[in-house]
PDB file of N, CA, C and O in Angstrom:
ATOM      1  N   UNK G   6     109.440 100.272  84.539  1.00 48.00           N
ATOM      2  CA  UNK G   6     108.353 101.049  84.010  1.00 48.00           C
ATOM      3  C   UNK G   6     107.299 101.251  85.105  1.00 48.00           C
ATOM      4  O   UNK G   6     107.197 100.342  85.930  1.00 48.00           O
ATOM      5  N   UNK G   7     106.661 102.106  85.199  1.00 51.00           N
ATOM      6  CA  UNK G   7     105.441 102.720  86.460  1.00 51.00           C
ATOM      7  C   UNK G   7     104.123 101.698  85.932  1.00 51.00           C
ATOM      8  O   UNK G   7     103.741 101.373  84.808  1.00 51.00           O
ATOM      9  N   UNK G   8     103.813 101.488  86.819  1.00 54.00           N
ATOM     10  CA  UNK G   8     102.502 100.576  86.746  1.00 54.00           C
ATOM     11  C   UNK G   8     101.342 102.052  87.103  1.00 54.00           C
ATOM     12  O   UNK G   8     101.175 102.698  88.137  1.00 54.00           O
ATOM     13  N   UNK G   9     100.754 102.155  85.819  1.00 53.00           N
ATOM     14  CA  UNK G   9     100.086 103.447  85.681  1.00 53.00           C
ATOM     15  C   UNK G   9      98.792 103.611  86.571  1.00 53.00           C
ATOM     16  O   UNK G   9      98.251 104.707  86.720  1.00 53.00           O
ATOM     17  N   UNK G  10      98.299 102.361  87.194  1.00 56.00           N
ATOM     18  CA  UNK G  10      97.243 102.244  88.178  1.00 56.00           C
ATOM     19  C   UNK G  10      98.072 102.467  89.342  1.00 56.00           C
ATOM     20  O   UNK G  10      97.547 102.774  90.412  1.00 56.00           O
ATOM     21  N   UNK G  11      99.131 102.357  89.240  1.00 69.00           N
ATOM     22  CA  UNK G  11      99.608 103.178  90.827  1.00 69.00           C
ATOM     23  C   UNK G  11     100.242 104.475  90.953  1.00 69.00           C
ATOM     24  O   UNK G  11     100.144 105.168  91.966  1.00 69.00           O
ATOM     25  N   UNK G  12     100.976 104.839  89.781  1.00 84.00           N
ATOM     26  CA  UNK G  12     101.675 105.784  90.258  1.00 84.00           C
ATOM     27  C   UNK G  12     101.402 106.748  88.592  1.00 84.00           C
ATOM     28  O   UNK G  12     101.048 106.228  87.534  1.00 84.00           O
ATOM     29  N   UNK G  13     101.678 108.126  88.810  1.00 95.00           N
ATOM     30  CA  UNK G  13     101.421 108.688  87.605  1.00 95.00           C
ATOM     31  C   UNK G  13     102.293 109.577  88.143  1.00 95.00           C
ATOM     32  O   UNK G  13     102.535 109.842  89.320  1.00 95.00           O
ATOM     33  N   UNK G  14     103.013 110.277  86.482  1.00 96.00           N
ATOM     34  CA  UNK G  14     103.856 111.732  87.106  1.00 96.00           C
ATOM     35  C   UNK G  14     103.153 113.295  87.152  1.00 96.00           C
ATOM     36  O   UNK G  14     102.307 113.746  86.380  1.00 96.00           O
ATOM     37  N   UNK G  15     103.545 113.699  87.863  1.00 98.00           N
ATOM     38  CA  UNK G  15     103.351 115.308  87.887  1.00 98.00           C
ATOM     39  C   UNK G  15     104.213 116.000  87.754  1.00 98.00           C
ATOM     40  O   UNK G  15     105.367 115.738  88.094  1.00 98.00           O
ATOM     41  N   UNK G  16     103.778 117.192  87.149  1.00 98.00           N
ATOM     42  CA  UNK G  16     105.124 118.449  86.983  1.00 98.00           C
ATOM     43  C   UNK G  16     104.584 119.425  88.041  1.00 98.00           C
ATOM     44  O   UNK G  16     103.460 119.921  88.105  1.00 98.00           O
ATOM     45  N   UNK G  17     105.438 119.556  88.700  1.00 98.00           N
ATOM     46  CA  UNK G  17     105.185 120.441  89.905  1.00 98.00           C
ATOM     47  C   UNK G  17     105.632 121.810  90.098  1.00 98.00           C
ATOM     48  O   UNK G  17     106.508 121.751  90.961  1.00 98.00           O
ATOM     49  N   UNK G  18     105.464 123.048  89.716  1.00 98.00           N
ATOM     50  CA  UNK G  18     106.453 124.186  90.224  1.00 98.00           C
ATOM     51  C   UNK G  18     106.134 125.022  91.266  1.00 98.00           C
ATOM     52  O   UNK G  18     105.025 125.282  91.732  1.00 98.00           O
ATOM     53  N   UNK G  19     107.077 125.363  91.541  1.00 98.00           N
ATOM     54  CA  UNK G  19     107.391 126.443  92.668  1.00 98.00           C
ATOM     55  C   UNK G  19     108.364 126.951  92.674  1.00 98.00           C
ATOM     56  O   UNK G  19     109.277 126.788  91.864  1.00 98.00           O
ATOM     57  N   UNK G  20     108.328 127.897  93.903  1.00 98.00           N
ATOM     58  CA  UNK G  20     109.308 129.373  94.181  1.00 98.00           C
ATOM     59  C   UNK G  20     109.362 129.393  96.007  1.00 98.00           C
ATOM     60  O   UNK G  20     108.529 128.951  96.797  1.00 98.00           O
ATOM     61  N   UNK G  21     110.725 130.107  96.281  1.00 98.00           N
ATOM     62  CA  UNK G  21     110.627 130.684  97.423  1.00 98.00           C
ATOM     63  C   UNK G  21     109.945 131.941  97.443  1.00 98.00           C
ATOM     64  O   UNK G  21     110.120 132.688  96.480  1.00 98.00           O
ATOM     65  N   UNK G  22     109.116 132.339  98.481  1.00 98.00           N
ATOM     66  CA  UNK G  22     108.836 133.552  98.516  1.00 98.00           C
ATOM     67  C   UNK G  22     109.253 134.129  99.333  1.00 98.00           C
ATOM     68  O   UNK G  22     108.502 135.082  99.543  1.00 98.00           O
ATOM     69  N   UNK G  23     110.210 134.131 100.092  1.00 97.00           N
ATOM     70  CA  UNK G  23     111.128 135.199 100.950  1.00 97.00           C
ATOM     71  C   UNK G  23     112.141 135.591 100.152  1.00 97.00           C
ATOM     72  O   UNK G  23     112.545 136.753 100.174  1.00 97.00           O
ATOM     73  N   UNK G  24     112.903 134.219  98.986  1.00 98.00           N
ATOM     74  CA  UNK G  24     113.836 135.001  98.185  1.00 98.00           C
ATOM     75  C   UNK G  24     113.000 135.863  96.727  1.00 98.00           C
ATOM     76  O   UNK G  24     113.574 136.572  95.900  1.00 98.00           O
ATOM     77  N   UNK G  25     111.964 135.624  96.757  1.00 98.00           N
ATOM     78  CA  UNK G  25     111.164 136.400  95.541  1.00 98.00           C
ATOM     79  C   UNK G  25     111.177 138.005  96.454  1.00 98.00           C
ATOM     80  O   UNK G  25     111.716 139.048  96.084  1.00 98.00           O
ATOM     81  N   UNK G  26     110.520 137.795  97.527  1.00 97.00           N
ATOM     82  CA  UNK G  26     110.840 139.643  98.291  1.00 97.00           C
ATOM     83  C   UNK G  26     111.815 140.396  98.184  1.00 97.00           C
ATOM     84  O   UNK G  26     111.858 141.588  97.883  1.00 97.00           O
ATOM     85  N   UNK G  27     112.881 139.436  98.524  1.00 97.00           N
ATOM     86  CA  UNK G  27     113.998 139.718  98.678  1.00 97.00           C
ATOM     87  C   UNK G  27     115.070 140.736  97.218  1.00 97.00           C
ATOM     88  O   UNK G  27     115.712 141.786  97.172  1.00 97.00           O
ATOM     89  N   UNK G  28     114.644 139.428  96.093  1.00 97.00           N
ATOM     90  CA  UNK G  28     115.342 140.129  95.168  1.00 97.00           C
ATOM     91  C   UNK G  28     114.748 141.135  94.550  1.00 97.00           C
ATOM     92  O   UNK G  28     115.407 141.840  93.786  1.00 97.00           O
ATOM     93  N   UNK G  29     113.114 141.422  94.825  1.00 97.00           N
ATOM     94  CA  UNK G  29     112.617 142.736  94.081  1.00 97.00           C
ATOM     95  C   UNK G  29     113.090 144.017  95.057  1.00 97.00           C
ATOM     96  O   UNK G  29     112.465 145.070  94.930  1.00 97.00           O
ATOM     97  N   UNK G  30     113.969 143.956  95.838  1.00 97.00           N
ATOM     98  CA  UNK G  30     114.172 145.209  96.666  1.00 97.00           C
ATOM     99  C   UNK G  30     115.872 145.153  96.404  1.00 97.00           C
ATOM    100  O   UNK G  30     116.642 146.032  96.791  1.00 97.00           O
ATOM    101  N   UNK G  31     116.243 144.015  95.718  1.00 97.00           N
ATOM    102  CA  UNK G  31     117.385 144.165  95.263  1.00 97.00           C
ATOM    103  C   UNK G  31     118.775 143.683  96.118  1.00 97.00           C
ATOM    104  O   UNK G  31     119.992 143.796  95.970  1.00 97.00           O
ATOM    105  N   UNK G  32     117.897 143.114  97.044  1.00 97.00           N
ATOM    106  CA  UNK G  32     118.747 141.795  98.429  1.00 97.00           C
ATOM    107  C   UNK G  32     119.049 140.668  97.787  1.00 97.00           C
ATOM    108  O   UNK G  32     118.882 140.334  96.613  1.00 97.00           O
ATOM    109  N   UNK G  33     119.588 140.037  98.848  1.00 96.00           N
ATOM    110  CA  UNK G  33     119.534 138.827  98.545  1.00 96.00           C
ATOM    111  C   UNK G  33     119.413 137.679  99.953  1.00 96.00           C
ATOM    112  O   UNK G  33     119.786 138.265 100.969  1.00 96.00           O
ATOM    113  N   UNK G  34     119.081 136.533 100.174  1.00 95.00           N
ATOM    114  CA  UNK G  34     118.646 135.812 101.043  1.00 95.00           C
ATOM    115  C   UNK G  34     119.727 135.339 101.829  1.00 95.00           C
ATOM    116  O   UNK G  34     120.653 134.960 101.112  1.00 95.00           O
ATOM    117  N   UNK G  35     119.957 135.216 103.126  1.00 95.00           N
ATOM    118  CA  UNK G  35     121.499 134.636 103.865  1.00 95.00           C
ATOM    119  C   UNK G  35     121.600 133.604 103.354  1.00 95.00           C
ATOM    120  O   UNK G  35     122.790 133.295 103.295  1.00 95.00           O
ATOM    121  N   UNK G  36     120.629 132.492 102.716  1.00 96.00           N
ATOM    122  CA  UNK G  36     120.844 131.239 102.813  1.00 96.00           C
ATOM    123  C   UNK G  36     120.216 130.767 101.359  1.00 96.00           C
ATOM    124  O   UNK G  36     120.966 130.035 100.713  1.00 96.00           O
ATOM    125  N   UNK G  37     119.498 130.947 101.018  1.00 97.00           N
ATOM    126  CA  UNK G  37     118.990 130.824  99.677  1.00 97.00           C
ATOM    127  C   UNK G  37     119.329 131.222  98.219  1.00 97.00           C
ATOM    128  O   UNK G  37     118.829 132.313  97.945  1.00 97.00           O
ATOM    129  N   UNK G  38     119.930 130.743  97.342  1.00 97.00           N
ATOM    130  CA  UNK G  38     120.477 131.802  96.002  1.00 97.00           C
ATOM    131  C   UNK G  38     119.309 132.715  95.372  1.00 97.00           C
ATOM    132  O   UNK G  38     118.127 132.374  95.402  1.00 97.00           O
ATOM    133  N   UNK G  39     119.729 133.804  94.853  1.00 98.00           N
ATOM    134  CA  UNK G  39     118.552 134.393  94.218  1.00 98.00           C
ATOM    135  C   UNK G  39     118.109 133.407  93.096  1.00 98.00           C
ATOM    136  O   UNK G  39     117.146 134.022  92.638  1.00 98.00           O
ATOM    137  N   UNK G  40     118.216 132.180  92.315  1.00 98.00           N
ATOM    138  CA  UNK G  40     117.612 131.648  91.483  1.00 98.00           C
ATOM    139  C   UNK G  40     116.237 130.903  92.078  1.00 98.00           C
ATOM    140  O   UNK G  40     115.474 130.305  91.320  1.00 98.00           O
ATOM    141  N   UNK G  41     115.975 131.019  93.717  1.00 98.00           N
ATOM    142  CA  UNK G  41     114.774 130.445  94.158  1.00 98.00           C
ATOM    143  C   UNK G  41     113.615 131.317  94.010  1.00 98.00           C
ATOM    144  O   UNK G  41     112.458 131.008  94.294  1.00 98.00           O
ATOM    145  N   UNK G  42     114.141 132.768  93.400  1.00 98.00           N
ATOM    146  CA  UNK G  42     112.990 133.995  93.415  1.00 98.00           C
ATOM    147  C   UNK G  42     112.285 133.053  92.241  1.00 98.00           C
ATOM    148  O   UNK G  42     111.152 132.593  92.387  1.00 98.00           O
ATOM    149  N   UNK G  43     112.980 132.857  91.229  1.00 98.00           N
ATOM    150  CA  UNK G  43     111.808 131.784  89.901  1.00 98.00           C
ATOM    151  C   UNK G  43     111.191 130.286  90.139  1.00 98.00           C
ATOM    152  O   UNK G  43     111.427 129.270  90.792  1.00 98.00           O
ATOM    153  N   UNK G  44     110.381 130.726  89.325  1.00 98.00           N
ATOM    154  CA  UNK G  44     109.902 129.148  89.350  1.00 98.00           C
ATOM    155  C   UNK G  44     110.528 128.268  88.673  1.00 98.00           C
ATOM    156  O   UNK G  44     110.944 128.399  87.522  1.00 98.00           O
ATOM    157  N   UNK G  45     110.651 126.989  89.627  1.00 98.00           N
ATOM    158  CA  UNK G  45     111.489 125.695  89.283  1.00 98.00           C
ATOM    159  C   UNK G  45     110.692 124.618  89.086  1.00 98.00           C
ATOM    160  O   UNK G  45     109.655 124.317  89.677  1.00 98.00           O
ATOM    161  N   UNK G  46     111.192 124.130  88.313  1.00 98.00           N
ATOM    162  CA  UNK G  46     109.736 122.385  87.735  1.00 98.00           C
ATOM    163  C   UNK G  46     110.371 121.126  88.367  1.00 98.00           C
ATOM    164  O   UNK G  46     111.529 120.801  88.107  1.00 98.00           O
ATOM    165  N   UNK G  47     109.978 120.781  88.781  1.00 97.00           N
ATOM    166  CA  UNK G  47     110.268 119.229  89.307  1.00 97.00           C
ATOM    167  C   UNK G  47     108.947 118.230  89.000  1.00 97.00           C
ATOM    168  O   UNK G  47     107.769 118.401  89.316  1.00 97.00           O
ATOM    169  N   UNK G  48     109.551 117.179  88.303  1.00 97.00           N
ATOM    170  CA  UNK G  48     108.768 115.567  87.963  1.00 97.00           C
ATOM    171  C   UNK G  48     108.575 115.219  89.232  1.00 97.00           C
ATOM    172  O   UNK G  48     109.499 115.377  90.030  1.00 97.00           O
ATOM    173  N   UNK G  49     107.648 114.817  89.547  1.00 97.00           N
ATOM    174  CA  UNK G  49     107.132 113.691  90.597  1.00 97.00           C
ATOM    175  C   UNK G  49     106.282 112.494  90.617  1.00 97.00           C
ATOM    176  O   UNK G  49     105.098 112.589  90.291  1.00 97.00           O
ATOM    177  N   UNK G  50     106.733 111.508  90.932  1.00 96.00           N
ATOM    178  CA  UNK G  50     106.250 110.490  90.821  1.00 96.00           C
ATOM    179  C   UNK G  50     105.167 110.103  92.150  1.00 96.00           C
ATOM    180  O   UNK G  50     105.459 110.203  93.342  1.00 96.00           O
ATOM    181  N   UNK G  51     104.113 109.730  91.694  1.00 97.00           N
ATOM    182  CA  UNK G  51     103.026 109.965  92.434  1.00 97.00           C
ATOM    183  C   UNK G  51     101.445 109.023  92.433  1.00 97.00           C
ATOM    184  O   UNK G  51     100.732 108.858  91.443  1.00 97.00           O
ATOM    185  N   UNK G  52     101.236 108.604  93.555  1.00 96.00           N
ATOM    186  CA  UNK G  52      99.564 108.187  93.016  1.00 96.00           C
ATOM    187  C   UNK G  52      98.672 108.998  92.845  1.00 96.00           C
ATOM    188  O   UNK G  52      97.708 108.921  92.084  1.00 96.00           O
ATOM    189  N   UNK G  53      99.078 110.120  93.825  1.00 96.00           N
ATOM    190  CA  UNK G  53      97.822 111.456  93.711  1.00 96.00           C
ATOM    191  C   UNK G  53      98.555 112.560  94.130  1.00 96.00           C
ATOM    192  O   UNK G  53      99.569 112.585  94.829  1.00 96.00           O
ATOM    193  N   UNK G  54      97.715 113.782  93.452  1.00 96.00           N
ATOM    194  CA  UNK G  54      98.027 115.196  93.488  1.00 96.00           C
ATOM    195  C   UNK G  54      98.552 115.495  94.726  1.00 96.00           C
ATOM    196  O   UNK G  54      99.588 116.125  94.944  1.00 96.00           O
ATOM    197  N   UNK G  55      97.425 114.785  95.912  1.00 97.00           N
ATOM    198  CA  UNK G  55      98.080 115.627  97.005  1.00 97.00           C
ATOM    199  C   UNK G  55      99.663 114.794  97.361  1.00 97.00           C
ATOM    200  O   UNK G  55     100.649 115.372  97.820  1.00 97.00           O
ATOM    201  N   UNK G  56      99.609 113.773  97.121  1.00 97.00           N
ATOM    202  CA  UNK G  56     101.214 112.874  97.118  1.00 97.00           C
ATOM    203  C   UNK G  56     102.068 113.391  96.916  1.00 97.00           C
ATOM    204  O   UNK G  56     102.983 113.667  97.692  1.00 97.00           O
ATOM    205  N   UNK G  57     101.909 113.743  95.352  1.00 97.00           N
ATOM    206  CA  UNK G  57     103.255 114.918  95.030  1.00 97.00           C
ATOM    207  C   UNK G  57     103.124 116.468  95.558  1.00 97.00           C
ATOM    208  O   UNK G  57     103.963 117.308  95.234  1.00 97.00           O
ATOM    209  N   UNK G  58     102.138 116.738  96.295  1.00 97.00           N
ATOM    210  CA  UNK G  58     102.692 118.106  96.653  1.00 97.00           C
ATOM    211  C   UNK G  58     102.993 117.598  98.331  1.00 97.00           C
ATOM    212  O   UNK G  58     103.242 118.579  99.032  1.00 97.00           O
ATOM    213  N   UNK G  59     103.011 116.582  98.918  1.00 98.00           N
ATOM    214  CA  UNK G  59     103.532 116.167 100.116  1.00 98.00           C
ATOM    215  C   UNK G  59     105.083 115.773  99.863  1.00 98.00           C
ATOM    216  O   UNK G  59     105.944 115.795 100.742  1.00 98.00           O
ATOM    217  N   UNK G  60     105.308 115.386  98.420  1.00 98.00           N
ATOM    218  CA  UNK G  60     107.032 114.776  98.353  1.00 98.00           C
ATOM    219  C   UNK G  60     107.721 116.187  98.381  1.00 98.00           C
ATOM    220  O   UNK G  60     108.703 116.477  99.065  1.00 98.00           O
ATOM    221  N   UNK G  61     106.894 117.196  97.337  1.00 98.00           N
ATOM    222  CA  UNK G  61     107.753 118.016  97.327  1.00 98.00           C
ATOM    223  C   UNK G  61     108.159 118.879  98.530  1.00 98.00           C
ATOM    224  O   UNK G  61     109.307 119.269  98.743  1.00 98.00           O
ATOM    225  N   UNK G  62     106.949 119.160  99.384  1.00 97.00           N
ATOM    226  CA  UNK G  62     106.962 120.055 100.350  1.00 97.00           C
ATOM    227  C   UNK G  62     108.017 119.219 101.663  1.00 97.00           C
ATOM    228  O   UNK G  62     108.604 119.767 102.596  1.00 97.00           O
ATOM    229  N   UNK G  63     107.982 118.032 101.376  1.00 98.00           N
ATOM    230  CA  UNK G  63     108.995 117.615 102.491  1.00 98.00           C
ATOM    231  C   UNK G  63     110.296 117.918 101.892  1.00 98.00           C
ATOM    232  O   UNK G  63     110.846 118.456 102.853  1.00 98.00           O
ATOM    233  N   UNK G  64     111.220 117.930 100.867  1.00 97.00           N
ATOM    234  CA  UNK G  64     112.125 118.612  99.984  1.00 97.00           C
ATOM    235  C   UNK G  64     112.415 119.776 100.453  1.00 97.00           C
ATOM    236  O   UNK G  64     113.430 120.223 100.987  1.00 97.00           O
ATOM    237  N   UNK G  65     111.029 120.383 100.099  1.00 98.00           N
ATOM    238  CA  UNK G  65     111.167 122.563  99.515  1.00 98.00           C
ATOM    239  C   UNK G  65     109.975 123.103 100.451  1.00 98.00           C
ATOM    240  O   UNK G  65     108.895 123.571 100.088  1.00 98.00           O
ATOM    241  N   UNK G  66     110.640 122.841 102.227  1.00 98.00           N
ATOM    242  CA  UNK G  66     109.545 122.796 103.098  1.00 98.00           C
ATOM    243  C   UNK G  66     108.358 124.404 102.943  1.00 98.00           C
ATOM    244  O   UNK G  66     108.813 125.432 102.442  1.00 98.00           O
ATOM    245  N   UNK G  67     107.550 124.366 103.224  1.00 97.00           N
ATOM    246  CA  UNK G  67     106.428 125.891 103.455  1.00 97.00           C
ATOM    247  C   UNK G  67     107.124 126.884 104.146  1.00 97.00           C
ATOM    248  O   UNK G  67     107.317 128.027 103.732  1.00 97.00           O
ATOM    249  N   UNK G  68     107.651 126.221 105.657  1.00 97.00           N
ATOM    250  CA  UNK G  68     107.840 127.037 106.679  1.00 97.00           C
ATOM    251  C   UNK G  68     109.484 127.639 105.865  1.00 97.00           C
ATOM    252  O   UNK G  68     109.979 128.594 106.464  1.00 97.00           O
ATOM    253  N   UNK G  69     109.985 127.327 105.079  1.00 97.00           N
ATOM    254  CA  UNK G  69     111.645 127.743 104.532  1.00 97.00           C
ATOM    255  C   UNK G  69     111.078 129.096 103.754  1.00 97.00           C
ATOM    256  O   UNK G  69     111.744 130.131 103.773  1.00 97.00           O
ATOM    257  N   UNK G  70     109.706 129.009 103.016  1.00 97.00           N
ATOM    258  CA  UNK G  70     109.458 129.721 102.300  1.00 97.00           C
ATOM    259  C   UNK G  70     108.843 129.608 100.954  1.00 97.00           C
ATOM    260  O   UNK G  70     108.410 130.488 100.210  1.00 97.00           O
ATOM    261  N   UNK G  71     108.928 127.873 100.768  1.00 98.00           N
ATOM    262  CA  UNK G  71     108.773 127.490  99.293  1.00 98.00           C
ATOM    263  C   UNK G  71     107.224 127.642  99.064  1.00 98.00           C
ATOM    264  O   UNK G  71     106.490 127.715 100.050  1.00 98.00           O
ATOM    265  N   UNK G  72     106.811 127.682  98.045  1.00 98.00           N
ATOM    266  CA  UNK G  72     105.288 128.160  97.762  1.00 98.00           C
ATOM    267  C   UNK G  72     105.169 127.416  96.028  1.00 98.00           C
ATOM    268  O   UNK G  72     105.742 127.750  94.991  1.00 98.00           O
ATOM    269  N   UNK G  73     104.174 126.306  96.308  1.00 98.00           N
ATOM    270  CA  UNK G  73     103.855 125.336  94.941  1.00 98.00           C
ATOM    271  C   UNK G  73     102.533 126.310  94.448  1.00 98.00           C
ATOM    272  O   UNK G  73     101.510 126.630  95.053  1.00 98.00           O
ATOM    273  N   UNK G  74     103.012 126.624  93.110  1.00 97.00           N
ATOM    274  CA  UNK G  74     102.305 127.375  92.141  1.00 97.00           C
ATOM    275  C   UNK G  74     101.516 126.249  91.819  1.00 97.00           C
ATOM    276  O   UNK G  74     100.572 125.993  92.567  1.00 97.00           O
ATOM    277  N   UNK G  75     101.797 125.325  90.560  1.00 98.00           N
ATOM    278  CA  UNK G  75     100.988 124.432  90.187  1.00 98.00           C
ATOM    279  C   UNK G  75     101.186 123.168  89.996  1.00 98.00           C
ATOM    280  O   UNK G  75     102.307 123.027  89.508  1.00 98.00           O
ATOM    281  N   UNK G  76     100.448 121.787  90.193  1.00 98.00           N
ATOM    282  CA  UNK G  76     100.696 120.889  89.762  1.00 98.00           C
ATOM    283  C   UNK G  76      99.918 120.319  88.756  1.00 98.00           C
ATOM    284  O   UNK G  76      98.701 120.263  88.929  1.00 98.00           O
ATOM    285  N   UNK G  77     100.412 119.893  87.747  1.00 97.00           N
ATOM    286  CA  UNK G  77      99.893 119.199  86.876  1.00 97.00           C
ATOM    287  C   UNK G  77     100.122 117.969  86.543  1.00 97.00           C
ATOM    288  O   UNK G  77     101.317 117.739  86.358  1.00 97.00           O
ATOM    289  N   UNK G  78      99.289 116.930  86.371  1.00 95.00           N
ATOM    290  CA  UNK G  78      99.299 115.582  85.443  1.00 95.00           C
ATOM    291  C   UNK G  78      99.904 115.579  84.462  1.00 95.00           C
ATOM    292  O   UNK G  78      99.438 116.357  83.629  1.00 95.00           O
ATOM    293  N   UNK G  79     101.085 114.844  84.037  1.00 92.00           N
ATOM    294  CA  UNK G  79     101.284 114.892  82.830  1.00 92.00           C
ATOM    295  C   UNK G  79     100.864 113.872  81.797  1.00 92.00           C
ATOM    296  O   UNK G  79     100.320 112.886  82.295  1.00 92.00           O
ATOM    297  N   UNK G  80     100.949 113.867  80.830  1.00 85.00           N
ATOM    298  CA  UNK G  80      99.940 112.849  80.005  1.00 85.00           C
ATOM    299  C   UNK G  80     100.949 112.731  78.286  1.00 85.00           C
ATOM    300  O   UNK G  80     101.578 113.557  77.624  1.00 85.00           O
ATOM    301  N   UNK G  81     100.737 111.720  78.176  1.00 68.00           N
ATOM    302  CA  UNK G  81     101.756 111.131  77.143  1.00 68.00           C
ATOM    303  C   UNK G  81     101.079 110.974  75.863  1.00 68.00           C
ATOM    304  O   UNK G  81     101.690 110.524  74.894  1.00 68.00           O
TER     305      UNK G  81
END
């Protein structure tokens, strides 16, 4: 179980945005599936906001294209 003074979860989403360009012109990415044009949710386990947008971005790097819409706290 998470010891709630250390770690709390977040729901995190994001998108690629080279494959979001991509599929509104009706392409598609050499390397990426078109399902990265949507936004995808991932749980993260975390002490702080900026934590989980550092786990994710090492994952679903900036420079690839990935772009974090929002994170939120989740709360039980």
């Amino acid at each position: 179980m998470l010891n709630p003074s250390l770690s709390q979860v977040f729901l995190v989403k994001f998108y690629n945005k080279a494959v979001r360009a991509l599929v509104k012109e009706n392409r598609s990415h050499s390397f990426f599936e078109d399902h990265w044009a949507d936004v995808h949710t991932q749980d993260v386990v975390a002490s702080t906001e900026a934590e989980a947008r550092s786990k994710i971005a090492k994952r679903f790097p900036p420079e690839d294209g990935f772009v974090i819409e929002t994170v939120l706290t989740v709360t039980h």
